[in-house]
mmCIF file of C-alpha atoms in Angstrom:
data_model
loop_
_atom_site.group_PDB
_atom_site.id
_atom_site.type_symbol
_atom_site.label_atom_id
_atom_site.label_comp_id
_atom_site.label_asym_id
_atom_site.label_seq_id
_atom_site.Cartn_x
_atom_site.Cartn_y
_atom_site.Cartn_z
ATOM 1 C CA UNK A 1095 218.198 102.797 27.168
ATOM 2 C CA UNK A 1096 218.986 101.393 30.604
ATOM 3 C CA UNK A 1097 220.999 98.421 31.793
ATOM 4 C CA UNK A 1098 221.374 97.208 35.365
ATOM 5 C CA UNK A 1099 224.049 95.160 37.115
ATOM 6 C CA UNK A 1100 224.115 94.761 40.876
ATOM 7 C CA UNK A 1101 223.884 98.223 42.389
ATOM 8 C CA UNK A 1102 224.809 99.888 39.086
ATOM 9 C CA UNK A 1103 222.452 101.276 36.460
ATOM 10 C CA UNK A 1104 223.647 102.620 33.131
ATOM 11 C CA UNK A 1105 221.378 105.070 31.331
ATOM 12 C CA UNK A 1106 222.137 105.972 27.713
ATOM 13 C CA UNK A 1107 220.629 108.960 25.938
ATOM 14 C CA UNK A 1108 220.941 110.283 22.417
ATOM 15 C CA UNK A 1109 221.979 113.796 23.404
ATOM 16 C CA UNK A 1110 223.468 115.770 26.258
ATOM 17 C CA UNK A 1111 220.168 117.646 26.505
ATOM 18 C CA UNK A 1112 218.324 114.391 27.185
ATOM 19 C CA UNK A 1113 220.902 113.607 29.871
ATOM 20 C CA UNK A 1114 220.218 117.018 31.433
ATOM 21 C CA UNK A 1115 216.449 116.443 31.439
ATOM 22 C CA UNK A 1116 216.827 113.009 33.049
ATOM 23 C CA UNK A 1117 219.374 114.255 35.599
ATOM 24 C CA UNK A 1118 217.011 116.996 36.776
ATOM 25 C CA UNK A 1119 214.155 114.554 37.402
ATOM 26 C CA UNK A 1120 216.479 112.039 39.082
ATOM 27 C CA UNK A 1121 217.883 114.695 41.415
ATOM 28 C CA UNK A 1122 214.503 116.238 42.221
ATOM 29 C CA UNK A 1123 213.046 112.798 42.988
ATOM 30 C CA UNK A 1124 215.939 112.011 45.335
ATOM 31 C CA UNK A 1125 215.547 115.409 46.997
ATOM 32 C CA UNK A 1126 211.900 114.677 47.752
ATOM 33 C CA UNK A 1127 212.712 111.186 49.025
ATOM 34 C CA UNK A 1128 215.544 112.141 51.377
ATOM 35 C CA UNK A 1129 213.786 115.220 52.731
ATOM 36 C CA UNK A 1130 210.772 113.044 53.582
ATOM 37 C CA UNK A 1131 213.018 110.428 55.180
ATOM 38 C CA UNK A 1132 215.411 112.605 57.157
ATOM 39 C CA UNK A 1133 214.493 116.260 56.753
ATOM 40 C CA UNK A 1134 217.463 117.294 54.636
ATOM 41 C CA UNK A 1135 219.270 116.525 51.378
ATOM 42 C CA UNK A 1136 223.078 116.521 51.334
ATOM 43 C CA UNK A 1137 224.452 116.998 47.836
ATOM 44 C CA UNK A 1138 228.055 116.893 46.649
ATOM 45 C CA UNK A 1139 228.917 118.794 43.474
ATOM 46 C CA UNK A 1140 231.900 118.427 41.180
ATOM 47 C CA UNK A 1141 233.296 120.700 38.488
ATOM 48 C CA UNK A 1142 233.712 120.313 34.759
ATOM 49 C CA UNK A 1143 230.571 120.130 32.650
ATOM 50 C CA UNK A 1144 228.362 118.851 35.486
ATOM 51 C CA UNK A 1145 226.934 122.228 36.513
ATOM 52 C CA UNK A 1146 225.839 122.975 32.957
ATOM 53 C CA UNK A 1147 224.148 119.565 32.779
ATOM 54 C CA UNK A 1148 222.211 120.436 35.969
ATOM 55 C CA UNK A 1149 220.622 123.441 34.239
ATOM 56 C CA UNK A 1150 217.035 122.146 34.195
ATOM 57 C CA UNK A 1151 216.907 122.114 38.005
ATOM 58 C CA UNK A 1152 216.964 125.922 37.874
ATOM 59 C CA UNK A 1153 213.899 126.018 35.615
ATOM 60 C CA UNK A 1154 210.199 125.087 35.981
ATOM 61 C CA UNK A 1155 208.867 122.812 37.318
ATOM 62 C CA UNK A 1156 211.828 122.113 39.597
ATOM 63 C CA UNK A 1157 212.840 125.661 40.515
ATOM 64 C CA UNK A 1158 209.525 126.138 42.299
ATOM 65 C CA UNK A 1159 208.787 122.616 43.518
ATOM 66 C CA UNK A 1160 212.088 121.461 45.060
ATOM 67 C CA UNK A 1161 212.450 122.310 48.754
ATOM 68 C CA UNK A 1162 215.769 124.110 48.386
ATOM 69 C CA UNK A 1163 215.733 125.189 52.030
ATOM 70 C CA UNK A 1164 216.584 121.631 53.046
ATOM 71 C CA UNK A 1165 219.562 121.228 50.682
ATOM 72 C CA UNK A 1166 223.146 121.205 51.998
ATOM 73 C CA UNK A 1167 225.877 121.642 49.373
ATOM 74 C CA UNK A 1168 229.449 120.317 49.468
ATOM 75 C CA UNK A 1169 232.262 119.956 46.948
ATOM 76 C CA UNK A 1170 233.750 116.668 45.776
ATOM 77 C CA UNK A 1171 237.015 118.429 45.099
ATOM 78 C CA UNK A 1172 238.123 121.999 44.798
ATOM 79 C CA UNK A 1173 240.950 123.959 43.289
ATOM 80 C CA UNK A 1174 242.839 125.885 45.968
ATOM 81 C CA UNK A 1175 242.260 129.289 44.409
ATOM 82 C CA UNK A 1176 240.119 132.252 45.504
ATOM 83 C CA UNK A 1177 236.404 131.442 45.379
ATOM 84 C CA UNK A 1178 235.888 134.131 42.742
ATOM 85 C CA UNK A 1179 238.695 132.787 40.519
ATOM 86 C CA UNK A 1180 237.722 131.393 37.088
ATOM 87 C CA UNK A 1181 239.208 128.013 38.085
ATOM 88 C CA UNK A 1182 237.116 127.706 41.260
ATOM 89 C CA UNK A 1183 234.501 124.948 41.322
ATOM 90 C CA UNK A 1184 232.587 127.101 43.806
ATOM 91 C CA UNK A 1185 232.396 129.957 41.300
ATOM 92 C CA UNK A 1186 231.353 127.532 38.555
ATOM 93 C CA UNK A 1187 228.560 126.161 40.745
ATOM 94 C CA UNK A 1188 227.526 129.603 41.984
ATOM 95 C CA UNK A 1189 227.306 131.137 38.527
ATOM 96 C CA UNK A 1190 225.525 128.208 36.892
ATOM 97 C CA UNK A 1191 223.346 126.798 39.682
ATOM 98 C CA UNK A 1192 223.491 128.110 43.233
ATOM 99 C CA UNK A 1193 222.750 131.740 42.361
ATOM 100 C CA UNK A 1194 219.567 130.607 40.587
ATOM 101 C CA UNK A 1195 217.986 128.593 43.408
ATOM 102 C CA UNK A 1196 217.168 129.438 47.030
ATOM 103 C CA UNK A 1197 219.530 127.232 49.042
ATOM 104 C CA UNK A 1198 220.410 129.075 52.290
ATOM 105 C CA UNK A 1199 223.957 130.450 52.219
ATOM 106 C CA UNK A 1200 224.539 128.816 55.613
ATOM 107 C CA UNK A 1201 223.937 125.423 53.961
ATOM 108 C CA UNK A 1202 226.642 125.937 51.323
ATOM 109 C CA UNK A 1203 229.985 124.568 52.493
ATOM 110 C CA UNK A 1204 232.793 126.017 50.384
ATOM 111 C CA UNK A 1205 236.464 125.516 51.232
ATOM 112 C CA UNK A 1206 238.527 128.124 53.051
ATOM 113 C CA UNK A 1207 240.313 129.688 50.096
ATOM 114 C CA UNK A 1208 242.788 131.583 52.272
ATOM 115 C CA UNK A 1209 244.676 128.456 53.364
ATOM 116 C CA UNK A 1210 247.396 126.269 51.850
ATOM 117 C CA UNK A 1211 246.311 122.979 50.222
ATOM 118 C CA UNK A 1212 247.287 121.023 53.343
ATOM 119 C CA UNK A 1213 245.529 123.396 55.713
ATOM 120 C CA UNK A 1214 242.477 123.738 53.446
ATOM 121 C CA UNK A 1215 242.085 119.946 53.452
ATOM 122 C CA UNK A 1216 242.456 119.808 57.242
ATOM 123 C CA UNK A 1217 239.957 122.638 57.664
ATOM 124 C CA UNK A 1218 237.376 121.056 55.368
ATOM 125 C CA UNK A 1219 237.676 117.723 57.164
ATOM 126 C CA UNK A 1220 237.367 119.418 60.577
ATOM 127 C CA UNK A 1221 234.219 121.245 59.443
ATOM 128 C CA UNK A 1222 232.748 117.919 58.339
ATOM 129 C CA UNK A 1223 233.590 116.428 61.735
ATOM 130 C CA UNK A 1224 231.731 119.328 63.347
ATOM 131 C CA UNK A 1225 228.690 118.667 61.138
ATOM 132 C CA UNK A 1226 228.796 115.015 62.205
ATOM 133 C CA UNK A 1227 228.983 116.044 65.869
ATOM 134 C CA UNK A 1228 225.964 118.338 65.341
ATOM 135 C CA UNK A 1229 223.984 115.523 63.675
ATOM 136 C CA UNK A 1230 223.775 117.428 60.396
ATOM 137 C CA UNK A 1231 225.899 114.888 58.525
ATOM 138 C CA UNK A 1232 225.604 111.197 59.444
ATOM 139 C CA UNK A 1233 228.329 108.604 59.403
ATOM 140 C CA UNK A 1234 227.970 105.390 57.452
ATOM 141 C CA UNK A 1235 227.297 102.494 59.795
ATOM 142 C CA UNK A 1236 229.301 100.262 57.463
ATOM 143 C CA UNK A 1237 232.432 102.401 57.048
ATOM 144 C CA UNK A 1238 232.448 105.135 59.681
ATOM 145 C CA UNK A 1239 232.962 107.778 56.997
ATOM 146 C CA UNK A 1240 230.563 110.649 56.226
ATOM 147 C CA UNK A 1241 227.478 109.481 54.363
ATOM 148 C CA UNK A 1242 226.123 111.919 51.786
ATOM 149 C CA UNK A 1243 222.735 111.465 50.151
ATOM 150 C CA UNK A 1244 223.863 112.208 46.599
ATOM 151 C CA UNK A 1245 227.194 112.739 44.918
ATOM 152 C CA UNK A 1246 227.169 114.135 41.381
ATOM 153 C CA UNK A 1247 230.393 113.041 39.727
ATOM 154 C CA UNK A 1248 232.046 113.594 36.396
ATOM 155 C CA UNK A 1249 234.981 111.782 34.840
ATOM 156 C CA UNK A 1250 238.013 112.923 32.892
ATOM 157 C CA UNK A 1251 239.362 111.348 29.701
ATOM 158 C CA UNK A 1252 242.048 109.673 31.861
ATOM 159 C CA UNK A 1253 239.355 108.097 34.054
ATOM 160 C CA UNK A 1254 239.921 110.332 37.069
ATOM 161 C CA UNK A 1255 237.107 111.301 39.408
ATOM 162 C CA UNK A 1256 237.294 114.065 42.002
ATOM 163 C CA UNK A 1257 241.013 114.938 42.064
ATOM 164 C CA UNK A 1258 241.917 111.265 42.312
ATOM 165 C CA UNK A 1259 244.133 110.687 39.294
ATOM 166 C CA UNK A 1260 245.421 107.374 37.890
ATOM 167 C CA UNK A 1261 249.076 108.194 38.563
ATOM 168 C CA UNK A 1262 248.777 109.951 41.922
ATOM 169 C CA UNK A 1263 248.851 108.392 45.389
ATOM 170 C CA UNK A 1264 245.783 110.254 46.710
ATOM 171 C CA UNK A 1265 243.529 107.641 45.126
ATOM 172 C CA UNK A 1266 244.870 105.086 47.626
ATOM 173 C CA UNK A 1267 244.198 107.151 50.758
ATOM 174 C CA UNK A 1268 242.070 105.057 53.128
ATOM 175 C CA UNK A 1269 241.991 107.015 56.410
ATOM 176 C CA UNK A 1270 241.476 110.684 55.623
ATOM 177 C CA UNK A 1271 238.098 112.173 54.698
ATOM 178 C CA UNK A 1272 239.699 114.999 52.739
ATOM 179 C CA UNK A 1273 243.197 115.025 51.289
ATOM 180 C CA UNK A 1274 245.217 117.437 49.168
ATOM 181 C CA UNK A 1275 247.255 117.348 46.002
ATOM 182 C CA UNK A 1276 249.897 119.886 44.951
ATOM 183 C CA UNK A 1277 250.830 118.445 41.569
ATOM 184 C CA UNK A 1278 247.563 117.705 39.811
ATOM 185 C CA UNK A 1279 248.320 116.614 36.222
ATOM 186 C CA UNK A 1280 245.384 118.816 35.223
ATOM 187 C CA UNK A 1281 245.797 122.505 36.088
ATOM 188 C CA UNK A 1282 245.575 124.195 38.438
ATOM 189 C CA UNK A 1283 247.952 121.930 40.436
ATOM 190 C CA UNK A 1284 246.875 122.634 44.071
ATOM 191 C CA UNK A 1285 243.587 120.989 45.057
ATOM 192 C CA UNK A 1286 241.740 119.268 47.862
ATOM 193 C CA UNK A 1287 239.537 116.243 47.356
ATOM 194 C CA UNK A 1288 237.339 113.733 49.099
ATOM 195 C CA UNK A 1289 238.881 110.289 49.349
ATOM 196 C CA UNK A 1290 237.388 107.078 47.986
ATOM 197 C CA UNK A 1291 236.154 105.881 51.402
ATOM 198 C CA UNK A 1292 234.002 109.034 51.606
ATOM 199 C CA UNK A 1293 232.862 108.798 47.984
ATOM 200 C CA UNK A 1294 231.857 105.168 48.355
ATOM 201 C CA UNK A 1295 229.993 105.732 51.627
ATOM 202 C CA UNK A 1296 227.371 107.735 49.728
ATOM 203 C CA UNK A 1297 223.759 106.655 49.497
ATOM 204 C CA UNK A 1298 223.547 107.503 45.786
ATOM 205 C CA UNK A 1299 226.100 108.464 43.132
ATOM 206 C CA UNK A 1300 225.374 109.812 39.680
ATOM 207 C CA UNK A 1301 228.230 109.554 37.179
ATOM 208 C CA UNK A 1302 227.363 112.179 34.572
ATOM 209 C CA UNK A 1303 229.518 111.719 31.489
ATOM 210 C CA UNK A 1304 229.024 113.297 28.086
ATOM 211 C CA UNK A 1305 231.183 113.814 25.014
ATOM 212 C CA UNK A 1306 233.188 111.643 22.634
ATOM 213 C CA UNK A 1307 236.516 112.472 24.301
ATOM 214 C CA UNK A 1308 235.423 110.376 27.314
ATOM 215 C CA UNK A 1309 234.351 107.307 25.302
ATOM 216 C CA UNK A 1310 237.538 105.269 25.795
ATOM 217 C CA UNK A 1311 237.498 105.809 29.567
ATOM 218 C CA UNK A 1312 233.796 104.885 29.707
ATOM 219 C CA UNK A 1313 234.532 101.678 27.817
ATOM 220 C CA UNK A 1314 237.343 100.786 30.237
ATOM 221 C CA UNK A 1315 235.476 101.718 33.426
ATOM 222 C CA UNK A 1316 232.246 99.949 32.467
ATOM 223 C CA UNK A 1317 233.427 97.198 30.157
ATOM 224 C CA UNK A 1318 236.689 96.012 31.689
ATOM 225 C CA UNK A 1319 236.277 94.001 34.926
ATOM 226 C CA UNK A 1320 239.987 94.534 35.617
ATOM 227 C CA UNK A 1321 239.988 98.253 34.940
ATOM 228 C CA UNK A 1322 242.545 100.225 36.912
ATOM 229 C CA UNK A 1323 240.901 103.588 36.300
ATOM 230 C CA UNK A 1324 239.860 105.544 39.380
ATOM 231 C CA UNK A 1325 236.324 105.773 37.969
ATOM 232 C CA UNK A 1326 236.052 101.988 38.156
ATOM 233 C CA UNK A 1327 236.500 102.200 41.938
ATOM 234 C CA UNK A 1328 233.291 104.192 42.408
ATOM 235 C CA UNK A 1329 230.885 101.903 44.261
ATOM 236 C CA UNK A 1330 228.450 103.580 46.670
ATOM 237 C CA UNK A 1331 226.551 101.875 49.469
ATOM 238 C CA UNK A 1332 223.352 102.549 47.557
ATOM 239 C CA UNK A 1333 222.934 102.870 43.792
ATOM 240 C CA UNK A 1334 225.427 104.038 41.190
ATOM 241 C CA UNK A 1335 223.720 105.514 38.126
ATOM 242 C CA UNK A 1336 225.697 106.331 35.002
ATOM 243 C CA UNK A 1337 224.193 109.041 32.791
ATOM 244 C CA UNK A 1338 225.745 108.811 29.322
ATOM 245 C CA UNK A 1339 225.044 110.545 26.052
ATOM 246 C CA UNK A 1340 225.473 108.738 22.751
ATOM 247 C CA UNK A 1341 228.989 110.072 22.216
ATOM 248 C CA UNK A 1342 230.271 108.997 25.641
ATOM 249 C CA UNK A 1343 228.689 105.544 25.211
ATOM 250 C CA UNK A 1344 229.851 105.120 21.617
ATOM 251 C CA UNK A 1345 232.476 102.460 22.404
ATOM 252 C CA UNK A 1346 230.455 100.309 24.780
#
């Protein structure tokens, strides 16, 4: 079932598996579109259950039909731990997705895991500025912030997205592209994260939310026009598509 409002579409499915099937087609279709339009497809991944829900992209027909050579991969947020650490979003994405498709290693932009949170955020932002200078990553004409083709977001039970939490000041950052947090309320504490100006400069955002434990936050973010949850601030330049299973949508 789908509902549309402005630049927001809400898709509801009976099961997480149906969400995964729909997400694969949606992503593959966008890949084809952007590669035709501009010769590349810039994709931002998050952690949590998202990578598992992307599983059908690594299987036929998509594994052999998507032009993986044109994909560029970035991270919405990252835990400042070694890239092979169990808490690393890079490791999660590598194990569940990247190791199963043929995206060039040079197109995969992980954080520098040898730096402090502050320095890792600075380094990631500087590398993005270099990609902009080399015309690999465009800037939004409307905002002047990096413009990604697709961001794949999840949401926590508290309504956080990226590492932008309801009770932390990073959600209000308006100038930086990448910022850091040392006291994340969800472990591990040290992280870096894109800011909302970067998130909302995206062409397309998919909010992929499954599970009953998220239902209250979904109800607030989608049903409360005065919601103060970070997830309610997600509003890309293009289209925002919510992918919900029955459990996540149970209180709408």
